[in-house]
Amino acid sequence: MSKELKIIRSTKLPPAVGPYSPGVQAGHFLFLSGQLALNSAGELLQGDIVVQTIQIMENIKILLEEAGLTLQDIVKTTVFLTDMGDFAEMNRVYAEYFPENPPARSTIQVAALPKGAAIEIEAIAVKK
């Protein structure tokens, strides 16, 4: 495996909200930092868990495209929710993005997320 790391970012997305890279490609693996429901101006979308989940998944698709990958290349996600009461609606939207052979996933309730977000999703993909 190559020791070279490639930073993945997109001009279609806002810069990271802290000292981290949106994505890091290490060999065949792509690690995506947790994504919030930010629009291209870096503003958190106001709206329910459905609106925020859709925006996050679209942002993830953009980062994957930058690395030459698709949602089908994701092998693991972690979903962070501030309210587990949002699980069913998040899960419904999430399932639309992975209709067959979804990746492994963990879902965790947390006390708070940056910018007051209700949800954050991180992902690991593998280049086949």
Tab-separated table of N, CA and C in Angstrom:
chain	number	residue	atom	x	y	z
A	1	MET	N	0.841	-1.185	0.000
A	1	MET	CA	0.000	0.000	0.000
A	1	MET	C	0.881	1.242	0.000
A	2	SER	N	0.497	2.207	-0.796
A	2	SER	CA	1.234	3.458	-0.879
A	2	SER	C	1.093	4.245	0.415
A	3	LYS	N	2.177	4.896	0.816
A	3	LYS	CA	2.125	5.724	2.023
A	3	LYS	C	1.681	7.142	1.703
A	4	GLU	N	1.479	7.423	0.419
A	4	GLU	CA	1.051	8.765	0.041
A	4	GLU	C	-0.410	8.993	0.393
A	5	LEU	N	-0.671	10.174	0.901
A	5	LEU	CA	-2.025	10.572	1.214
A	5	LEU	C	-2.442	11.668	0.254
A	6	LYS	N	-3.688	11.614	-0.166
A	6	LYS	CA	-4.222	12.649	-1.048
A	6	LYS	C	-5.414	13.282	-0.338
A	7	ILE	N	-5.386	14.592	-0.228
A	7	ILE	CA	-6.486	15.324	0.402
A	7	ILE	C	-7.595	15.506	-0.626
A	8	ILE	N	-8.807	15.197	-0.212
A	8	ILE	CA	-9.975	15.316	-1.091
A	8	ILE	C	-10.845	16.461	-0.581
A	9	ARG	N	-11.091	17.410	-1.463
A	9	ARG	CA	-12.003	18.518	-1.168
A	9	ARG	C	-12.653	18.930	-2.473
A	10	SER	N	-13.659	19.762	-2.402
A	10	SER	CA	-14.368	20.202	-3.608
A	10	SER	C	-14.696	21.679	-3.507
A	11	THR	N	-14.587	22.363	-4.628
A	11	THR	CA	-14.981	23.774	-4.669
A	11	THR	C	-16.505	23.906	-4.618
A	12	LYS	N	-17.224	22.799	-4.769
A	12	LYS	CA	-18.686	22.817	-4.681
A	12	LYS	C	-19.168	22.809	-3.230
A	13	LEU	N	-18.222	22.566	-2.314
A	13	LEU	CA	-18.553	22.510	-0.895
A	13	LEU	C	-17.782	23.580	-0.138
A	14	PRO	N	-18.301	24.001	1.025
A	14	PRO	CA	-17.569	24.996	1.811
A	14	PRO	C	-16.313	24.374	2.402
A	15	PRO	N	-15.351	25.203	2.786
A	15	PRO	CA	-14.166	24.658	3.455
A	15	PRO	C	-14.545	24.030	4.800
A	16	ALA	N	-13.692	23.183	5.304
A	16	ALA	CA	-13.920	22.542	6.595
A	16	ALA	C	-14.097	23.596	7.683
A	17	VAL	N	-14.899	23.256	8.693
A	17	VAL	CA	-15.162	24.207	9.781
A	17	VAL	C	-14.112	24.126	10.879
A	18	GLY	N	-13.041	23.400	10.643
A	18	GLY	CA	-11.967	23.274	11.617
A	18	GLY	C	-10.702	22.791	10.938
A	19	PRO	N	-9.678	22.481	11.726
A	19	PRO	CA	-8.397	22.044	11.171
A	19	PRO	C	-8.407	20.554	10.800
A	20	TYR	N	-9.156	20.232	9.762
A	20	TYR	CA	-9.214	18.857	9.266
A	20	TYR	C	-9.507	18.881	7.777
A	21	SER	N	-9.290	17.773	7.128
A	21	SER	CA	-9.563	17.641	5.698
A	21	SER	C	-10.922	16.978	5.508
A	22	PRO	N	-11.698	17.419	4.522
A	22	PRO	CA	-12.991	16.783	4.262
A	22	PRO	C	-12.840	15.296	3.930
A	23	GLY	N	-11.768	14.970	3.228
A	23	GLY	CA	-11.508	13.581	2.892
A	23	GLY	C	-10.022	13.333	2.758
A	24	VAL	N	-9.600	12.117	3.059
A	24	VAL	CA	-8.209	11.726	2.899
A	24	VAL	C	-8.192	10.358	2.229
A	25	GLN	N	-7.521	10.311	1.077
A	25	GLN	CA	-7.365	9.047	0.383
A	25	GLN	C	-6.015	8.462	0.763
A	26	ALA	N	-6.046	7.229	1.262
A	26	ALA	CA	-4.839	6.516	1.666
A	26	ALA	C	-4.865	5.167	0.959
A	27	GLY	N	-4.073	5.041	-0.093
A	27	GLY	CA	-4.116	3.823	-0.887
A	27	GLY	C	-5.488	3.658	-1.506
A	28	HIS	N	-6.088	2.499	-1.293
A	28	HIS	CA	-7.418	2.224	-1.855
A	28	HIS	C	-8.553	2.739	-0.967
A	29	PHE	N	-8.212	3.265	0.205
A	29	PHE	CA	-9.226	3.720	1.152
A	29	PHE	C	-9.455	5.221	1.060
A	30	LEU	N	-10.711	5.631	1.191
A	30	LEU	CA	-11.068	7.040	1.290
A	30	LEU	C	-11.826	7.221	2.599
A	31	PHE	N	-11.307	8.104	3.440
A	31	PHE	CA	-11.921	8.413	4.723
A	31	PHE	C	-12.549	9.802	4.625
A	32	LEU	N	-13.865	9.878	4.784
A	32	LEU	CA	-14.554	11.167	4.743
A	32	LEU	C	-14.858	11.620	6.163
A	33	SER	N	-14.449	12.838	6.474
A	33	SER	CA	-14.772	13.421	7.769
A	33	SER	C	-16.277	13.566	7.890
A	34	GLY	N	-16.742	13.705	9.114
A	34	GLY	CA	-18.169	13.899	9.330
A	34	GLY	C	-18.678	15.091	8.552
A	35	GLN	N	-19.768	14.886	7.851
A	35	GLN	CA	-20.379	15.929	7.041
A	35	GLN	C	-21.629	16.452	7.735
A	36	LEU	N	-21.732	17.776	7.744
A	36	LEU	CA	-22.935	18.436	8.246
A	36	LEU	C	-23.783	18.857	7.054
A	37	ALA	N	-24.993	19.284	7.313
A	37	ALA	CA	-25.897	19.727	6.248
A	37	ALA	C	-25.587	21.177	5.873
A	38	LEU	N	-24.388	21.389	5.346
A	38	LEU	CA	-23.957	22.730	4.960
A	38	LEU	C	-24.184	22.944	3.474
A	39	ASN	N	-24.648	24.147	3.139
A	39	ASN	CA	-24.766	24.490	1.723
A	39	ASN	C	-23.414	25.010	1.234
A	40	SER	N	-23.331	25.376	-0.034
A	40	SER	CA	-22.046	25.800	-0.611
A	40	SER	C	-21.496	27.063	0.035
A	41	ALA	N	-22.346	27.842	0.706
A	41	ALA	CA	-21.901	29.057	1.402
A	41	ALA	C	-21.429	28.743	2.830
A	42	GLY	N	-21.515	27.471	3.232
A	42	GLY	CA	-21.084	27.086	4.568
A	42	GLY	C	-22.132	27.290	5.641
A	43	GLU	N	-23.366	27.525	5.222
A	43	GLU	CA	-24.454	27.743	6.176
A	43	GLU	C	-25.183	26.439	6.427
A	44	LEU	N	-25.513	26.178	7.690
A	44	LEU	CA	-26.280	24.991	8.034
A	44	LEU	C	-27.704	25.165	7.513
A	45	LEU	N	-28.182	24.167	6.773
A	45	LEU	CA	-29.551	24.221	6.278
A	45	LEU	C	-30.514	24.136	7.445
A	46	GLN	N	-31.477	25.001	7.449
A	46	GLN	CA	-32.524	24.948	8.453
A	46	GLN	C	-33.582	23.989	7.923
A	47	GLY	N	-34.090	23.170	8.764
A	47	GLY	CA	-35.095	22.208	8.340
A	47	GLY	C	-35.006	20.968	9.189
A	48	ASP	N	-35.914	20.070	8.937
A	48	ASP	CA	-35.991	18.859	9.731
A	48	ASP	C	-34.889	17.872	9.362
A	49	ILE	N	-34.927	16.709	9.981
A	49	ILE	CA	-33.898	15.698	9.778
A	49	ILE	C	-33.862	15.211	8.333
A	50	VAL	N	-34.997	15.227	7.651
A	50	VAL	CA	-35.046	14.812	6.244
A	50	VAL	C	-34.215	15.761	5.391
A	51	VAL	N	-34.447	17.046	5.536
A	51	VAL	CA	-33.715	18.064	4.774
A	51	VAL	C	-32.214	17.956	5.056
A	52	GLN	N	-31.850	17.817	6.324
A	52	GLN	CA	-30.432	17.754	6.682
A	52	GLN	C	-29.778	16.465	6.170
A	53	THR	N	-30.489	15.338	6.258
A	53	THR	CA	-29.916	14.079	5.782
A	53	THR	C	-29.684	14.114	4.275
A	54	ILE	N	-30.638	14.641	3.537
A	54	ILE	CA	-30.480	14.745	2.076
A	54	ILE	C	-29.257	15.591	1.738
A	55	GLN	N	-29.101	16.746	2.377
A	55	GLN	CA	-27.964	17.623	2.081
A	55	GLN	C	-26.645	16.922	2.386
A	56	ILE	N	-26.587	16.231	3.502
A	56	ILE	CA	-25.363	15.510	3.861
A	56	ILE	C	-25.041	14.446	2.824
A	57	MET	N	-26.018	13.671	2.429
A	57	MET	CA	-25.764	12.612	1.455
A	57	MET	C	-25.329	13.200	0.113
A	58	GLU	N	-25.885	14.321	-0.268
A	58	GLU	CA	-25.464	14.971	-1.517
A	58	GLU	C	-24.028	15.488	-1.380
A	59	ASN	N	-23.673	16.017	-0.215
A	59	ASN	CA	-22.296	16.469	0.014
A	59	ASN	C	-21.321	15.292	-0.033
A	60	ILE	N	-21.731	14.167	0.529
A	60	ILE	CA	-20.892	12.971	0.485
A	60	ILE	C	-20.691	12.531	-0.965
A	61	LYS	N	-21.745	12.558	-1.754
A	61	LYS	CA	-21.624	12.187	-3.171
A	61	LYS	C	-20.618	13.081	-3.892
A	62	ILE	N	-20.632	14.372	-3.592
A	62	ILE	CA	-19.693	15.319	-4.224
A	62	ILE	C	-18.254	14.948	-3.871
A	63	LEU	N	-17.986	14.670	-2.611
A	63	LEU	CA	-16.620	14.303	-2.208
A	63	LEU	C	-16.198	12.974	-2.842
A	64	LEU	N	-17.101	12.018	-2.891
A	64	LEU	CA	-16.785	10.740	-3.538
A	64	LEU	C	-16.432	10.948	-5.005
A	65	GLU	N	-17.196	11.788	-5.693
A	65	GLU	CA	-16.930	12.070	-7.110
A	65	GLU	C	-15.546	12.672	-7.301
A	66	GLU	N	-15.132	13.530	-6.377
A	66	GLU	CA	-13.794	14.131	-6.459
A	66	GLU	C	-12.702	13.067	-6.425
A	67	ALA	N	-12.997	11.953	-5.754
A	67	ALA	CA	-12.031	10.858	-5.639
A	67	ALA	C	-12.276	9.761	-6.681
A	68	GLY	N	-13.244	9.986	-7.579
A	68	GLY	CA	-13.544	8.992	-8.599
A	68	GLY	C	-14.340	7.810	-8.068
A	69	LEU	N	-15.108	8.030	-7.015
A	69	LEU	CA	-15.890	6.967	-6.394
A	69	LEU	C	-17.372	7.313	-6.389
A	70	THR	N	-18.194	6.347	-5.987
A	70	THR	CA	-19.637	6.540	-5.876
A	70	THR	C	-20.113	6.027	-4.523
A	71	LEU	N	-21.391	6.210	-4.252
A	71	LEU	CA	-21.960	5.710	-3.001
A	71	LEU	C	-21.775	4.200	-2.862
A	72	GLN	N	-21.752	3.487	-3.980
A	72	GLN	CA	-21.590	2.031	-3.938
A	72	GLN	C	-20.209	1.613	-3.433
A	73	ASP	N	-19.261	2.548	-3.384
A	73	ASP	CA	-17.921	2.250	-2.890
A	73	ASP	C	-17.800	2.418	-1.381
A	74	ILE	N	-18.837	2.953	-0.734
A	74	ILE	CA	-18.805	3.132	0.719
A	74	ILE	C	-18.968	1.772	1.399
A	75	VAL	N	-18.085	1.497	2.360
A	75	VAL	CA	-18.155	0.231	3.086
A	75	VAL	C	-18.606	0.412	4.539
A	76	LYS	N	-18.516	1.646	5.063
A	76	LYS	CA	-18.890	1.899	6.463
A	76	LYS	C	-19.275	3.349	6.647
A	77	THR	N	-20.345	3.581	7.374
A	77	THR	CA	-20.712	4.940	7.766
A	77	THR	C	-20.955	4.969	9.271
A	78	THR	N	-20.836	6.161	9.817
A	78	THR	CA	-21.241	6.406	11.194
A	78	THR	C	-22.159	7.619	11.166
A	79	VAL	N	-23.331	7.469	11.748
A	79	VAL	CA	-24.318	8.538	11.815
A	79	VAL	C	-24.390	9.020	13.260
A	80	PHE	N	-24.264	10.318	13.434
A	80	PHE	CA	-24.377	10.941	14.750
A	80	PHE	C	-25.668	11.757	14.765
A	81	LEU	N	-26.565	11.456	15.694
A	81	LEU	CA	-27.830	12.174	15.833
A	81	LEU	C	-27.887	12.841	17.201
A	82	THR	N	-28.442	14.037	17.257
A	82	THR	CA	-28.630	14.679	18.559
A	82	THR	C	-29.929	14.220	19.213
A	83	ASP	N	-30.807	13.576	18.430
A	83	ASP	CA	-32.074	13.082	18.968
A	83	ASP	C	-32.390	11.748	18.299
A	84	MET	N	-32.324	10.666	19.056
A	84	MET	CA	-32.597	9.348	18.488
A	84	MET	C	-34.051	9.242	18.017
A	85	GLY	N	-34.873	10.185	18.410
A	85	GLY	CA	-36.244	10.252	17.901
A	85	GLY	C	-36.280	10.530	16.407
A	86	ASP	N	-35.171	11.032	15.853
A	86	ASP	CA	-35.067	11.299	14.410
A	86	ASP	C	-34.620	10.072	13.622
A	87	PHE	N	-34.360	8.964	14.321
A	87	PHE	CA	-33.781	7.788	13.664
A	87	PHE	C	-34.635	7.281	12.498
A	88	ALA	N	-35.923	7.105	12.692
A	88	ALA	CA	-36.774	6.511	11.652
A	88	ALA	C	-36.759	7.340	10.374
A	89	GLU	N	-36.903	8.651	10.492
A	89	GLU	CA	-36.905	9.508	9.303
A	89	GLU	C	-35.532	9.564	8.643
A	90	MET	N	-34.471	9.643	9.448
A	90	MET	CA	-33.117	9.605	8.891
A	90	MET	C	-32.914	8.291	8.150
A	91	ASN	N	-33.311	7.200	8.764
A	91	ASN	CA	-33.117	5.870	8.193
A	91	ASN	C	-33.862	5.732	6.866
A	92	ARG	N	-35.072	6.288	6.785
A	92	ARG	CA	-35.867	6.236	5.553
A	92	ARG	C	-35.135	6.938	4.415
A	93	VAL	N	-34.624	8.137	4.670
A	93	VAL	CA	-33.903	8.897	3.638
A	93	VAL	C	-32.593	8.199	3.296
A	94	TYR	N	-31.859	7.772	4.298
A	94	TYR	CA	-30.580	7.084	4.107
A	94	TYR	C	-30.764	5.862	3.203
A	95	ALA	N	-31.826	5.101	3.428
A	95	ALA	CA	-32.096	3.895	2.644
A	95	ALA	C	-32.303	4.206	1.166
A	96	GLU	N	-32.812	5.389	0.849
A	96	GLU	CA	-32.996	5.779	-0.556
A	96	GLU	C	-31.651	5.906	-1.278
A	97	TYR	N	-30.592	6.227	-0.558
A	97	TYR	CA	-29.267	6.367	-1.159
A	97	TYR	C	-28.538	5.020	-1.264
A	98	PHE	N	-29.010	4.026	-0.517
A	98	PHE	CA	-28.395	2.695	-0.533
A	98	PHE	C	-29.488	1.638	-0.698
A	99	PRO	N	-30.124	1.595	-1.887
A	99	PRO	CA	-31.247	0.667	-2.068
A	99	PRO	C	-30.850	-0.812	-2.039
A	100	GLU	N	-29.601	-1.119	-2.378
A	100	GLU	CA	-29.124	-2.501	-2.356
A	100	GLU	C	-27.742	-2.548	-1.719
A	101	ASN	N	-27.481	-3.601	-0.987
A	101	ASN	CA	-26.173	-3.819	-0.364
A	101	ASN	C	-25.650	-2.583	0.363
A	102	PRO	N	-26.399	-2.072	1.355
A	102	PRO	CA	-25.931	-0.889	2.072
A	102	PRO	C	-24.652	-1.190	2.850
A	103	PRO	N	-23.881	-0.140	3.128
A	103	PRO	CA	-22.643	-0.341	3.893
A	103	PRO	C	-22.948	-0.670	5.354
A	104	ALA	N	-21.933	-1.150	6.041
A	104	ALA	CA	-22.046	-1.305	7.489
A	104	ALA	C	-22.274	0.088	8.085
A	105	ARG	N	-22.964	0.147	9.222
A	105	ARG	CA	-23.276	1.463	9.793
A	105	ARG	C	-23.421	1.376	11.297
A	106	SER	N	-22.991	2.434	11.951
A	106	SER	CA	-23.271	2.641	13.372
A	106	SER	C	-24.067	3.933	13.473
A	107	THR	N	-24.997	3.989	14.408
A	107	THR	CA	-25.743	5.225	14.663
A	107	THR	C	-25.639	5.506	16.154
A	108	ILE	N	-25.221	6.718	16.461
A	108	ILE	CA	-24.935	7.099	17.843
A	108	ILE	C	-25.662	8.401	18.175
A	109	GLN	N	-26.272	8.467	19.355
A	109	GLN	CA	-26.837	9.732	19.815
A	109	GLN	C	-25.758	10.487	20.565
A	110	VAL	N	-25.628	11.781	20.243
A	110	VAL	CA	-24.634	12.638	20.877
A	110	VAL	C	-25.328	13.842	21.514
A	111	ALA	N	-24.642	14.493	22.426
A	111	ALA	CA	-25.225	15.636	23.126
A	111	ALA	C	-25.371	16.850	22.218
A	112	ALA	N	-24.411	17.054	21.334
A	112	ALA	CA	-24.448	18.226	20.452
A	112	ALA	C	-23.514	18.001	19.273
A	113	LEU	N	-23.753	18.761	18.211
A	113	LEU	CA	-22.908	18.727	17.014
A	113	LEU	C	-22.534	20.153	16.633
A	114	PRO	N	-21.449	20.330	15.873
A	114	PRO	CA	-21.052	21.672	15.454
A	114	PRO	C	-22.187	22.411	14.740
A	115	LYS	N	-22.211	23.716	14.933
A	115	LYS	CA	-23.173	24.629	14.301
A	115	LYS	C	-24.615	24.334	14.666
A	116	GLY	N	-24.830	23.518	15.704
A	116	GLY	CA	-26.186	23.188	16.128
A	116	GLY	C	-26.876	22.186	15.218
A	117	ALA	N	-26.111	21.450	14.436
A	117	ALA	CA	-26.682	20.466	13.509
A	117	ALA	C	-27.399	19.362	14.270
A	118	ALA	N	-28.377	18.746	13.602
A	118	ALA	CA	-29.111	17.625	14.181
A	118	ALA	C	-28.477	16.287	13.810
A	119	ILE	N	-27.627	16.289	12.763
A	119	ILE	CA	-27.056	15.052	12.243
A	119	ILE	C	-25.694	15.315	11.616
A	120	GLU	N	-24.822	14.334	11.709
A	120	GLU	CA	-23.531	14.352	11.033
A	120	GLU	C	-23.273	12.921	10.577
A	121	ILE	N	-22.708	12.763	9.367
A	121	ILE	CA	-22.403	11.431	8.857
A	121	ILE	C	-20.973	11.406	8.347
A	122	GLU	N	-20.209	10.389	8.781
A	122	GLU	CA	-18.867	10.158	8.247
A	122	GLU	C	-18.891	8.841	7.485
A	123	ALA	N	-17.918	8.665	6.581
A	123	ALA	CA	-17.926	7.471	5.740
A	123	ALA	C	-16.522	7.000	5.402
A	124	ILE	N	-16.425	5.712	5.129
A	124	ILE	CA	-15.197	5.107	4.628
A	124	ILE	C	-15.564	4.392	3.329
A	125	ALA	N	-14.801	4.660	2.286
A	125	ALA	CA	-15.035	4.013	0.985
A	125	ALA	C	-13.752	3.297	0.560
A	126	VAL	N	-13.918	2.332	-0.327
A	126	VAL	CA	-12.786	1.578	-0.855
A	126	VAL	C	-12.843	1.607	-2.374
A	127	LYS	N	-11.725	1.995	-2.975
A	127	LYS	CA	-11.605	2.006	-4.429
A	127	LYS	C	-11.354	0.582	-4.891
A	128	LYS	N	-12.237	0.083	-5.745
A	128	LYS	CA	-12.137	-1.310	-6.191
A	128	LYS	C	-11.246	-1.461	-7.387
